[in-house]
Amino acid sequence: MSVSHVPPSDAASARLVANRVLATLLGAGLLAAWLLPFATMSPNRLASGQTVGLSEALSAWQVIALLALSAVLAVAALRRPLPREIAHGVVLLASLGLLMITLYSLGDYAQRTLVEKSPSARVSQGSAFWVLVFCCALAAIDAFQRASSGWLLRLGYMLIAGGSVAILFASGHFSDLSIMREYANIRDNFSDQFITHLVLVGSALGPALLIGVPLGLLAHRRARLQGTLFSVLNFFQTIPSIALFALLVAPLSALGNAFPLLGEWGVKGIGAAPAIIALVMYALLPVVRNTYAGLKGVPPATVEAARGMGMTARQVLWRVEIPLALPVMLSGLRIVTVQAIGLTVVAALIGAGGLGAFIFQGLGQYAIDLVLLGAIPTIVLAVIADFTLQMLVVLSKPAGTRR
């Protein structure tokens, strides 16, 4: 739609605001800071907390810094005075600063408040805290996309942001928060379940790649098999995860009872075996489809040229087709990895363990901190895996095309 067809008020807004996404995020963050609680103060682990507003929780300099950075973001959202390239850089810096002040302020409030309180008193995150954190993260992601930034800048930004948060954790700044006290109570069990979660994800990804990549290659080589193969794999995807876990319980239990040796190896109705099998079944479709799409995207002229140079079929596959298809195949692995990290949470319901165990225990005990202790590491794991595999996708592309 041309500007001449836009109502006068909208046209004026379009001339004034250059980045509506940033303006919306900024408005949502400020509204949340004004209307929603920044933290909650409760007498113990299970009791409902008293809400604490942002103006009450933050010290004067923290409020001033938050407002100043918000003003900078507001200027960056306008069409003038900042050029677009500079505005994107300003958004990245200001959103990171705003994120760090939000995190620091919550830990600082917990330290100041709990000095004169009972040892059982708890300070937890309020809804405004989460809204501010997500708005900062989304503003940074939006700035990266608008700037079409290179992978080195994204990697450096992630390292600085992750390193800053890690320093706050390592310094003990968050030690008085309720979730960290919950972590201190179950530190050893948390480490065990965290490792179990990683083992389950890894145990599912390995077989999925070993089965899925050859199936993708087969679908590419034998066109008549594509319909049947993708129909079966699509069927697996339509089954809800909890239903698939439940469906595997009975046959695996019978198998373990019929063959005691399999039972000794862990093949039984509950536990890791049905979880890994279900995760592999869910992972197959993205792996097979992306392998097929990657191989199909290799230019036929390139393959013919390789054959013309005297390469055998195996050499063409490993030296030409696989390297050219690798970015698309890694994109499939990225989808599967993030999906598996999330689905493994549900596997805790059938006794597989992992971070989902804390989530379901917390729901049963109405202990929100225990729920968060399972949910937040799962989200962080998924984000790290997604970012790492995005970097691998970029690095797998030919030099000169990496963005």
XYZ file of C-alpha atoms in Angstrom:
403
model
C 0.000 0.000 0.000
C 1.450 3.334 -0.959
C 1.724 6.127 1.598
C -0.903 8.139 -0.302
C -3.514 5.431 0.516
C -2.713 5.355 4.228
C -4.950 7.419 6.558
C -3.282 10.711 7.551
C -2.758 9.682 11.198
C -1.163 6.360 10.199
C 0.968 8.053 7.583
C 2.217 10.517 10.202
C 2.985 7.609 12.549
C 4.824 5.782 9.766
C 6.917 8.886 9.137
C 7.678 9.251 12.829
C 8.327 5.629 13.870
C 10.865 3.640 11.881
C 10.796 0.491 14.001
C 7.296 -0.427 15.121
C 8.419 -3.732 16.618
C 10.806 -1.942 18.947
C 8.176 0.666 19.794
C 5.680 -2.092 20.652
C 8.200 -3.969 22.802
C 9.170 -0.773 24.568
C 5.540 0.055 25.255
C 4.844 -3.457 26.544
C 7.876 -3.342 28.819
C 6.991 0.040 30.266
C 3.366 -0.955 30.806
C 4.465 -4.161 32.547
C 6.899 -2.218 34.728
C 4.128 0.175 35.690
C 1.206 -2.222 36.180
C 2.677 -5.609 37.106
C 4.712 -6.763 40.133
C 8.455 -6.868 39.661
C 9.000 -9.346 42.509
C 7.117 -11.260 45.166
C 7.974 -11.539 48.835
C 6.720 -14.643 50.644
C 7.223 -15.878 54.231
C 8.249 -19.379 53.126
C 8.658 -21.718 50.168
C 5.014 -22.647 49.683
C 3.036 -19.611 50.872
C 1.701 -17.073 48.395
C 3.876 -14.006 48.161
C 3.178 -10.307 48.541
C 3.673 -8.438 45.282
C 6.340 -5.749 45.032
C 6.249 -3.072 42.352
C 9.236 -1.971 40.320
C 9.443 1.459 41.974
C 9.582 -0.192 45.395
C 12.062 -2.902 44.443
C 14.596 -0.788 42.581
C 16.929 1.783 44.088
C 17.020 5.329 42.712
C 19.986 4.836 40.408
C 18.494 1.653 39.002
C 15.224 3.420 38.148
C 17.125 6.299 36.531
C 19.268 3.907 34.498
C 16.218 1.922 33.402
C 14.387 5.085 32.309
C 17.464 6.447 30.537
C 17.960 3.242 28.543
C 14.247 3.166 27.728
C 14.549 6.725 26.408
C 17.511 5.664 24.251
C 15.465 2.774 22.826
C 12.580 5.160 22.152
C 14.876 7.460 20.165
C 16.256 4.442 18.257
C 12.719 3.462 17.282
C 12.115 6.839 15.624
C 12.895 7.592 12.011
C 15.111 10.486 13.075
C 17.667 11.546 14.256
C 19.670 8.282 14.175
C 20.612 6.616 10.863
C 19.247 3.073 10.681
C 22.630 1.347 10.912
C 23.548 3.297 14.033
C 20.063 2.798 15.495
C 20.428 -0.998 15.253
C 23.723 -0.847 17.148
C 22.177 1.427 19.767
C 19.288 -1.027 20.227
C 21.701 -3.918 20.753
C 23.687 -2.029 23.386
C 20.687 -0.511 25.154
C 18.699 -3.764 25.270
C 21.709 -5.565 26.735
C 22.137 -2.832 29.322
C 18.452 -2.925 30.175
C 18.580 -6.690 30.544
C 21.558 -6.538 32.879
C 19.981 -3.819 35.037
C 16.785 -5.862 35.291
C 18.696 -8.956 36.382
C 20.973 -7.050 38.749
C 18.071 -5.165 40.325
C 16.200 -8.341 41.219
C 19.234 -9.884 42.940
C 20.003 -6.587 44.645
C 16.436 -6.296 45.953
C 16.596 -9.832 47.372
C 19.865 -9.039 49.173
C 18.575 -5.780 50.656
C 15.190 -7.135 51.680
C 16.088 -10.465 53.248
C 18.659 -9.039 55.679
C 16.040 -8.418 58.358
C 13.660 -11.208 57.424
C 13.210 -14.767 58.611
C 15.592 -17.343 57.053
C 12.573 -19.007 55.474
C 11.491 -15.814 53.681
C 11.729 -15.916 49.890
C 11.986 -13.359 47.068
C 10.817 -14.538 43.671
C 10.542 -13.047 40.205
C 7.382 -11.146 39.376
C 5.610 -11.000 36.028
C 7.084 -7.583 35.163
C 10.558 -9.065 35.523
C 9.813 -11.753 32.947
C 8.173 -9.299 30.548
C 11.217 -7.006 30.711
C 13.615 -9.900 30.129
C 11.683 -11.183 27.115
C 11.230 -7.698 25.655
C 14.997 -7.072 25.878
C 15.748 -10.421 24.212
C 13.211 -9.846 21.439
C 14.479 -6.297 20.819
C 18.018 -7.634 20.359
C 16.837 -10.415 18.018
C 14.843 -7.905 15.980
C 17.876 -5.598 15.722
C 20.047 -8.477 14.474
C 17.505 -9.379 11.816
C 17.060 -5.793 10.634
C 20.808 -5.194 10.494
C 21.455 -8.490 8.656
C 24.469 -8.808 10.903
C 27.227 -11.315 10.341
C 27.762 -14.406 12.423
C 30.842 -12.996 14.155
C 28.857 -10.084 15.584
C 26.082 -12.403 16.764
C 28.600 -14.757 18.348
C 30.403 -11.909 20.095
C 27.139 -10.444 21.377
C 26.000 -13.793 22.747
C 29.342 -14.344 24.455
C 29.226 -10.911 26.089
C 25.612 -11.346 27.204
C 26.142 -14.906 28.439
C 29.419 -13.979 30.122
C 27.818 -11.039 31.932
C 25.011 -13.211 33.279
C 27.520 -15.914 34.251
C 29.559 -13.347 36.222
C 26.456 -12.345 38.175
C 25.766 -16.002 38.988
C 29.388 -16.744 39.897
C 29.574 -13.709 42.189
C 26.634 -15.017 44.217
C 24.500 -12.010 43.336
C 21.423 -14.200 42.882
C 22.049 -16.453 45.882
C 19.218 -14.940 47.927
C 16.593 -15.490 45.263
C 14.055 -18.183 45.992
C 14.935 -20.252 42.939
C 18.603 -20.323 43.914
C 17.753 -21.439 47.448
C 15.669 -24.209 45.904
C 18.663 -25.137 43.773
C 20.936 -25.199 46.843
C 18.604 -27.707 48.507
C 18.732 -30.138 45.581
C 22.126 -29.360 44.101
C 23.300 -32.982 43.740
C 19.981 -34.224 42.385
C 19.874 -31.296 39.965
C 23.266 -32.235 38.529
C 22.156 -35.857 38.105
C 18.911 -34.910 36.380
C 20.646 -32.344 34.188
C 23.108 -34.973 32.977
C 20.241 -37.444 32.496
C 18.450 -34.874 30.345
C 21.534 -34.428 28.150
C 22.048 -38.201 27.896
C 18.439 -38.746 26.815
C 18.690 -36.054 24.141
C 22.022 -37.396 22.891
C 20.764 -40.984 22.931
C 17.846 -39.962 20.736
C 19.796 -37.776 18.303
C 22.428 -40.420 17.532
C 20.032 -43.130 16.292
C 17.862 -40.507 14.585
C 20.833 -39.378 12.486
C 22.013 -42.932 11.809
C 18.552 -43.920 10.576
C 17.322 -40.621 9.154
C 20.233 -39.620 6.914
C 20.246 -42.941 4.956
C 16.459 -42.735 4.653
C 16.760 -39.199 3.269
C 19.356 -40.403 0.797
C 17.075 -43.306 -0.163
C 14.148 -40.922 -0.712
C 16.354 -38.831 -2.977
C 17.602 -41.805 -4.978
C 14.255 -43.696 -5.169
C 11.514 -41.187 -5.956
C 8.736 -43.783 -5.788
C 9.487 -44.409 -2.080
C 9.038 -40.768 -1.079
C 5.263 -40.880 -0.657
C 5.180 -43.950 1.562
C 8.203 -42.902 3.603
C 7.026 -39.378 4.333
C 3.483 -40.569 5.051
C 4.748 -42.948 7.750
C 7.018 -40.314 9.272
C 4.247 -37.718 9.171
C 2.017 -40.165 11.041
C 4.548 -40.357 13.884
C 4.483 -36.574 14.150
C 0.701 -36.475 14.496
C 0.716 -38.616 17.657
C 0.773 -36.464 20.806
C 3.973 -36.975 22.768
C 2.360 -38.149 25.995
C 0.181 -40.599 24.026
C 3.214 -42.010 22.217
C 5.060 -42.488 25.507
C 2.029 -44.292 26.910
C 1.622 -46.490 23.819
C 5.186 -47.747 24.177
C 4.817 -48.769 27.804
C 2.863 -52.013 27.245
C 4.896 -53.543 24.358
C 8.254 -52.682 25.922
C 7.135 -54.052 29.263
C 6.066 -57.305 27.594
C 9.343 -57.441 25.679
C 11.371 -56.939 28.833
C 9.439 -59.683 30.626
C 9.743 -62.118 27.716
C 13.471 -61.577 27.356
C 15.076 -60.943 30.766
C 18.364 -59.995 29.136
C 16.656 -57.039 27.448
C 15.197 -56.098 30.808
C 18.679 -56.058 32.296
C 19.742 -53.720 29.482
C 16.982 -51.294 30.457
C 14.302 -52.288 27.930
C 11.132 -52.062 30.002
C 7.816 -50.268 30.139
C 8.967 -47.193 32.011
C 12.265 -45.386 32.121
C 14.690 -44.320 29.451
C 13.893 -46.953 26.791
C 10.377 -45.779 25.782
C 11.516 -42.175 26.061
C 14.444 -42.643 23.669
C 12.366 -44.652 21.187
C 9.658 -41.989 21.146
C 12.203 -39.179 20.749
C 13.827 -41.016 17.828
C 10.434 -41.459 16.143
C 9.724 -37.742 16.496
C 13.175 -36.793 15.236
C 13.087 -38.860 12.053
C 10.849 -36.628 9.934
C 12.943 -33.424 10.189
C 16.169 -35.366 9.631
C 14.864 -37.294 6.615
C 13.097 -34.296 5.070
C 16.086 -31.963 5.399
C 18.487 -34.599 4.097
C 16.227 -35.112 1.098
C 15.783 -31.355 0.546
C 19.497 -30.714 0.875
C 20.443 -33.382 -1.664
C 17.679 -32.286 -4.018
C 19.020 -28.729 -3.880
C 22.427 -29.738 -5.265
C 22.622 -28.395 -8.858
C 22.491 -31.312 -11.367
C 25.164 -29.584 -13.442
C 27.556 -29.782 -10.486
C 26.918 -33.511 -10.098
C 27.391 -34.065 -13.818
C 30.632 -32.098 -13.749
C 31.898 -34.277 -10.901
C 31.031 -37.413 -12.837
C 32.693 -35.970 -15.891
C 35.884 -35.572 -13.872
C 35.858 -39.326 -13.288
C 34.488 -39.433 -9.750
C 32.741 -42.598 -8.639
C 29.218 -42.503 -7.242
C 30.610 -42.684 -3.698
C 33.040 -39.847 -4.351
C 30.271 -37.704 -5.825
C 28.178 -38.320 -2.736
C 30.856 -37.570 -0.124
C 32.840 -34.883 -1.951
C 30.079 -33.015 -3.762
C 26.525 -33.765 -2.646
C 26.962 -34.060 1.120
C 29.114 -30.886 1.461
C 26.665 -28.849 -0.622
C 23.651 -30.283 1.238
C 25.247 -29.899 4.667
C 23.726 -26.473 5.577
C 20.191 -27.786 4.985
C 20.939 -31.035 6.807
C 22.311 -29.116 9.797
C 19.174 -26.995 9.799
C 17.207 -30.202 10.248
C 19.507 -31.249 13.083
C 18.916 -27.876 14.713
C 15.146 -28.385 14.610
C 15.450 -31.918 15.954
C 17.792 -30.941 18.782
C 15.579 -28.136 20.070
C 12.530 -30.378 19.719
C 14.195 -33.230 21.607
C 15.291 -30.946 24.463
C 11.683 -29.880 24.919
C 10.067 -33.291 24.522
C 12.452 -34.876 27.006
C 10.709 -32.835 29.695
C 7.522 -34.845 29.080
C 9.499 -38.089 29.284
C 9.835 -37.531 33.028
C 6.213 -38.666 33.328
C 7.237 -42.234 32.458
C 10.185 -42.286 34.805
C 12.910 -41.307 32.362
C 14.161 -38.520 34.615
C 15.659 -35.294 33.348
C 14.746 -31.710 34.083
C 11.077 -32.483 33.603
C 11.155 -34.326 36.933
C 11.505 -30.973 38.736
C 8.681 -29.447 36.735
C 6.217 -32.206 37.588
C 7.372 -32.389 41.214
C 6.904 -28.641 41.503
C 3.430 -28.811 39.976
C 2.494 -31.565 42.427
C 3.801 -29.588 45.414
C 2.561 -26.216 44.131
C 6.183 -25.038 44.396
C 6.694 -22.602 41.527
C 10.436 -22.298 42.156
C 10.865 -26.024 41.634
C 8.922 -25.729 38.381
C 11.180 -22.900 37.234
C 14.248 -24.891 38.247
C 13.273 -27.421 35.601
C 11.862 -25.009 33.025
C 14.561 -22.321 32.893
C 17.536 -24.686 32.295
C 15.485 -26.420 29.608
C 14.888 -23.111 27.839
C 18.536 -22.109 28.209
C 19.648 -25.480 26.825
C 17.340 -25.080 23.823
C 18.555 -21.532 23.146
C 22.225 -22.556 23.372
C 21.670 -25.573 21.102
C 19.736 -23.464 18.611
C 22.380 -20.736 18.520
C 25.282 -23.204 18.296
C 23.717 -25.084 15.415
C 22.860 -21.817 13.673
C 26.553 -20.987 13.816
C 27.405 -24.419 12.403
C 24.925 -23.880 9.568
C 26.625 -20.589 8.725
C 30.123 -22.072 8.920
C 29.116 -25.006 6.694
C 28.312 -22.616 3.845
C 30.960 -21.702 1.289
C 33.183 -18.751 2.186
C 31.711 -15.519 0.885
C 28.106 -16.597 1.492
C 28.298 -16.726 5.275
C 25.975 -14.264 7.018
